[in-house]
XYZ file of C-alpha atoms in Angstrom:
347
model
C 6.726 -13.047 24.438
C 4.378 -16.227 25.037
C 1.221 -13.586 24.690
C -0.821 -12.056 22.833
C 0.030 -9.101 20.280
C -4.076 -8.252 20.881
C -3.560 -9.024 24.729
C 0.037 -6.703 24.685
C 0.103 -2.905 24.334
C 2.059 -1.223 21.344
C 3.831 0.190 24.739
C 5.242 -3.185 24.652
C 6.882 -3.317 21.409
C 8.354 0.158 21.776
C 10.128 -1.334 24.776
C 11.525 -3.987 22.175
C 13.135 -0.811 19.504
C 14.570 0.269 22.927
C 16.173 -2.661 24.373
C 17.786 -3.352 20.956
C 18.443 0.162 19.472
C 21.920 0.094 20.703
C 22.915 -3.138 18.566
C 20.905 -1.877 15.300
C 23.229 0.733 15.299
C 25.796 -1.511 15.453
C 24.611 -2.824 11.939
C 24.886 -6.405 13.994
C 21.870 -9.243 14.092
C 19.205 -7.799 16.426
C 17.978 -10.633 17.640
C 21.266 -12.888 17.538
C 20.818 -15.697 20.744
C 22.920 -15.583 24.010
C 26.576 -15.865 22.413
C 26.804 -19.428 23.109
C 30.902 -19.877 22.440
C 30.008 -23.639 21.918
C 26.986 -22.601 18.863
C 27.873 -25.556 15.970
C 25.928 -23.679 13.298
C 25.174 -20.023 13.131
C 22.378 -19.263 10.922
C 20.797 -16.137 9.168
C 17.968 -15.284 9.276
C 16.657 -12.246 7.494
C 13.017 -10.307 6.682
C 12.440 -6.496 5.280
C 10.192 -5.598 7.984
C 10.686 -3.548 11.214
C 12.008 -4.612 14.662
C 7.689 -3.652 15.484
C 6.432 -5.878 13.694
C 4.792 -9.480 14.736
C 6.730 -10.825 12.711
C 10.416 -10.066 14.293
C 8.779 -9.859 17.824
C 7.796 -14.234 17.225
C 11.221 -14.257 15.509
C 13.201 -13.231 18.313
C 10.879 -15.489 20.631
C 11.972 -18.356 18.275
C 15.758 -18.298 17.803
C 15.969 -18.370 21.752
C 13.415 -21.338 21.740
C 15.586 -22.681 19.231
C 19.022 -22.071 20.931
C 17.533 -23.339 24.421
C 16.104 -26.279 23.024
C 19.120 -27.140 20.569
C 21.063 -26.753 24.478
C 23.499 -23.721 22.350
C 24.405 -25.633 19.416
C 22.309 -23.430 17.243
C 22.724 -20.167 17.164
C 19.587 -18.056 15.619
C 20.275 -14.541 14.277
C 17.518 -12.571 13.414
C 18.275 -10.139 10.724
C 15.080 -7.237 11.138
C 14.762 -4.443 8.468
C 16.173 -5.383 5.459
C 19.616 -5.352 6.858
C 21.031 -7.813 4.979
C 19.572 -5.949 2.031
C 16.672 -5.664 -0.271
C 14.099 -7.824 -0.775
C 15.534 -8.620 -4.181
C 19.187 -8.677 -2.639
C 18.223 -11.245 -0.149
C 16.536 -13.622 -2.654
C 19.814 -14.097 -4.720
C 21.777 -14.278 -1.173
C 19.488 -17.135 0.653
C 19.847 -19.128 -3.222
C 23.727 -18.589 -2.367
C 23.956 -19.715 0.294
C 24.478 -16.268 2.420
C 21.510 -16.635 3.969
C 20.188 -19.345 5.400
C 16.266 -18.442 6.336
C 14.316 -15.423 4.619
C 10.708 -14.786 5.250
C 9.036 -13.171 1.354
C 6.038 -12.651 0.089
C 5.084 -15.445 -2.652
C 4.171 -12.172 -4.824
C 7.852 -11.212 -5.049
C 8.949 -15.055 -4.594
C 7.105 -15.180 -8.241
C 9.924 -13.931 -9.920
C 12.404 -16.806 -9.242
C 9.083 -19.269 -8.830
C 6.313 -17.954 -10.466
C 3.635 -20.751 -9.237
C 4.300 -19.487 -5.488
C 2.573 -15.996 -6.362
C -0.885 -17.473 -7.084
C -2.257 -16.865 -3.219
C -1.941 -12.992 -4.124
C -4.839 -12.817 -7.017
C -6.338 -9.816 -6.202
C -9.879 -10.026 -4.855
C -9.510 -13.963 -4.941
C -9.541 -14.465 -1.005
C -12.696 -13.037 0.934
C -11.568 -13.869 4.452
C -9.144 -15.741 6.487
C -10.857 -18.699 6.516
C -10.819 -19.137 2.877
C -6.891 -18.132 3.307
C -6.450 -20.610 5.790
C -7.895 -23.603 4.502
C -6.075 -22.781 1.063
C -2.723 -22.442 2.312
C -2.652 -24.840 5.060
C -4.245 -27.413 2.219
C -3.999 -27.943 -1.227
C -2.538 -24.506 -2.451
C -0.001 -24.188 0.046
C 1.008 -28.178 -0.400
C 1.116 -26.751 -4.245
C 3.438 -24.404 -3.768
C 6.317 -25.765 -1.766
C 6.101 -28.624 -4.210
C 6.789 -25.827 -7.133
C 9.027 -24.028 -4.537
C 11.049 -27.158 -4.701
C 11.031 -28.188 -7.230
C 12.125 -24.647 -9.283
C 14.645 -23.713 -7.184
C 17.709 -24.233 -4.276
C 14.599 -23.394 -1.473
C 12.388 -25.259 0.329
C 8.815 -23.517 2.254
C 8.013 -24.160 5.647
C 4.953 -25.910 5.978
C 3.045 -22.594 7.591
C 3.057 -19.934 5.876
C 3.476 -16.254 7.924
C 0.337 -13.625 7.764
C 1.207 -9.900 6.352
C -2.767 -9.279 6.206
C -4.809 -7.942 3.482
C -3.314 -4.904 1.108
C -4.472 -1.246 1.495
C -3.838 1.599 -0.574
C -2.293 5.194 0.809
C -2.180 7.342 -1.344
C -1.210 11.751 -1.239
C -3.969 12.789 -3.666
C -7.659 11.372 -3.623
C -8.946 8.643 -1.977
C -9.854 5.792 -4.204
C -13.565 4.894 -3.202
C -14.033 3.033 -6.984
C -11.620 1.543 -9.698
C -11.139 4.933 -11.686
C -9.905 6.783 -9.075
C -6.273 4.665 -9.625
C -6.001 5.911 -13.319
C -3.178 7.432 -14.147
C -1.846 7.585 -10.169
C 1.907 6.678 -9.414
C 1.765 3.528 -6.897
C 4.256 1.465 -5.588
C 4.430 -1.812 -6.436
C 6.882 -4.206 -4.872
C 9.127 -6.429 -7.745
C 6.414 -8.220 -9.026
C 4.853 -9.112 -12.661
C 1.380 -10.352 -10.759
C 1.408 -6.598 -9.048
C 2.287 -4.713 -11.735
C -0.924 -7.057 -14.643
C -3.333 -5.828 -11.399
C -2.268 -2.375 -10.454
C -2.512 -1.857 -14.750
C -5.824 -3.264 -15.449
C -6.835 -0.534 -13.715
C -5.255 1.850 -15.601
C -2.857 2.824 -12.984
C 1.001 3.761 -13.489
C 2.557 0.775 -10.891
C 5.951 1.459 -10.087
C 8.384 -1.420 -8.562
C 10.341 -0.497 -5.973
C 11.881 -2.638 -3.198
C 10.143 -2.011 0.348
C 13.830 -0.512 1.715
C 13.122 3.237 -0.355
C 9.354 2.843 0.210
C 9.417 6.239 2.161
C 11.628 8.205 0.886
C 9.955 6.964 -2.941
C 6.462 8.790 -0.875
C 8.689 11.475 0.889
C 10.039 12.655 -2.448
C 6.835 12.299 -4.595
C 8.935 9.622 -6.686
C 5.362 7.912 -6.596
C 1.654 9.315 -5.282
C 0.812 6.035 -3.527
C 2.004 2.701 -1.930
C -0.420 -0.143 -1.040
C -0.233 -3.084 2.561
C -1.452 -3.714 4.947
C -1.911 -1.768 8.430
C 0.840 -3.760 10.612
C 3.709 -2.172 7.823
C 1.891 1.270 7.027
C 2.229 1.599 11.230
C 5.399 0.453 12.051
C 7.231 1.025 8.715
C 5.299 5.101 9.652
C 3.718 5.934 6.340
C 1.226 7.651 7.160
C 3.869 10.669 7.921
C 4.160 11.036 4.008
C 0.804 9.412 2.832
C -2.767 11.482 3.557
C -4.954 8.961 2.656
C -5.942 5.171 3.085
C -8.632 3.700 1.280
C -9.766 -0.384 2.422
C -9.268 -2.068 -0.888
C -8.416 -5.687 0.850
C -6.954 -5.995 -2.857
C -5.307 -9.319 -1.640
C -4.213 -11.102 0.394
C -0.428 -11.534 1.258
C 1.768 -13.989 3.440
C 5.046 -14.771 3.773
C 6.893 -17.893 3.288
C 9.601 -19.050 5.162
C 12.209 -19.874 3.041
C 15.361 -22.403 3.614
C 18.253 -22.568 1.541
C 18.768 -26.379 0.649
C 22.327 -27.406 1.453
C 22.341 -25.341 4.426
C 19.509 -27.089 6.481
C 20.706 -30.459 5.236
C 23.622 -29.981 7.023
C 22.061 -29.920 10.249
C 21.636 -33.029 11.657
C 18.110 -35.146 11.910
C 17.271 -33.882 15.856
C 18.031 -29.749 14.994
C 16.164 -30.083 11.596
C 13.401 -31.161 13.938
C 14.499 -28.083 16.719
C 14.427 -25.317 13.966
C 11.457 -26.818 12.084
C 8.974 -26.302 14.806
C 9.471 -23.728 16.161
C 9.314 -21.589 12.895
C 6.119 -23.474 12.150
C 4.534 -22.723 15.595
C 5.930 -19.284 15.773
C 4.326 -18.695 11.857
C 1.389 -19.973 13.888
C 1.756 -17.304 16.087
C 2.725 -14.103 14.212
C -0.483 -15.185 12.276
C -2.720 -13.841 15.226
C -0.607 -11.529 16.363
C -0.631 -9.813 12.997
C -4.388 -9.928 12.059
C -5.118 -8.404 15.815
C -2.745 -5.170 15.279
C -3.952 -5.132 11.803
C -7.515 -4.732 13.438
C -6.419 -2.466 15.713
C -4.160 0.092 13.618
C -7.506 2.317 11.828
C -8.360 4.498 15.069
C -4.550 5.003 15.847
C -3.848 5.763 12.310
C -6.648 8.727 11.801
C -5.071 10.049 15.117
C -2.283 10.011 13.550
C -4.232 12.312 9.777
C -4.459 9.553 7.650
C -7.685 9.753 6.447
C -9.470 6.189 5.694
C -12.906 5.220 3.250
C -14.345 1.777 2.661
C -14.755 0.610 -0.943
C -16.402 -1.324 -2.805
C -14.746 -4.586 -3.303
C -17.295 -5.960 -6.343
C -16.425 -3.029 -8.389
C -12.684 -3.535 -8.506
C -13.308 -7.418 -9.484
C -15.894 -6.610 -11.737
C -13.207 -4.243 -13.653
C -10.021 -6.887 -12.886
C -13.199 -9.661 -15.062
C -13.729 -6.891 -17.709
C -10.277 -5.941 -18.352
C -9.214 -9.371 -18.552
C -7.252 -9.918 -15.484
C -8.804 -13.716 -14.288
C -8.494 -14.775 -17.731
C -4.453 -13.712 -18.604
C -3.576 -15.422 -15.234
C -5.563 -18.233 -15.164
C -3.515 -19.150 -18.987
C 0.076 -18.404 -17.045
C -0.704 -20.343 -14.203
C -2.403 -23.713 -16.168
C -5.791 -24.965 -15.376
C -4.418 -27.252 -12.467
C -3.252 -24.553 -10.008
C -6.184 -22.159 -10.960
C -8.821 -25.422 -10.351
C -7.176 -25.630 -6.754
C -7.491 -21.702 -5.983
C -10.698 -21.737 -7.136
C -11.715 -24.252 -4.946
C -11.287 -22.166 -2.066
C -12.068 -19.025 -3.696
C -15.177 -20.284 -5.772
C -15.463 -18.844 -9.566
C -12.951 -16.323 -10.056
C -12.516 -16.164 -14.191
């Protein structure tokens, strides 16, 4: 799909589901490219999001372009919706070479490469102009260098977008930091997420994304936090009542590659794969922001109640709890200075 999601209706996303549901039911790759009998390289590209999310719409397009430009030499197979396991499972698989490419939040990647999660510091980026300046600039370059130096992986230049994260729950609106006190809140398996919500006196519980819906449905946790596009495409509004527009952190997806797998590709194929992954990431950024911006009205019709919050109150609470000071020490002076170059003074 070459058009932006803001122009396309969500009906066309639903067509994507119906066209691929039979393949999904079989457990095979949702988006394997055309059956090229002579493909020299069959590559697995995995992620945790539903097929209707802009990530997978663009991944399908990307895989088709790679097949065409490589004249069938590369068959990029996209496995969405945690088909190959939880985030933790897939991170282990890409490190071992069982998966070739994996889109993963910097904060979850932080369990392997601590510096990767610096872009997820709570209430740091005030808007997208700060986000892309940092992630396409010095901060993104710093993180990619750390990933390559400290793992068997590397990250492509253009980070994909997840969006600003909001809090949903089945108990009460979150208007001020005190409303989070004691709330059982699902967070991804990341020390930074856990640390931030403990600073708000909540009770964060680490659960992989594939298990979030059932955890909310069975009341193992009261709430969770995600960008609106994920709340919508994963239908979390079915098991939540309130959505508080906290914008508490920006989140993205580094497109990670297994170094050994990538280096097996001849240089011309490396160039084709790299260019198309980065181009898909840039298009997905536009799509995801447009979708996030459009979803409040739609999810209100599905029964989700929305409220706005005062970000300054939450930021003040993090300062008084020592959150920024704690993570400044953990990341070190160099990394923190690069972050504050784009966000302004945090601690």
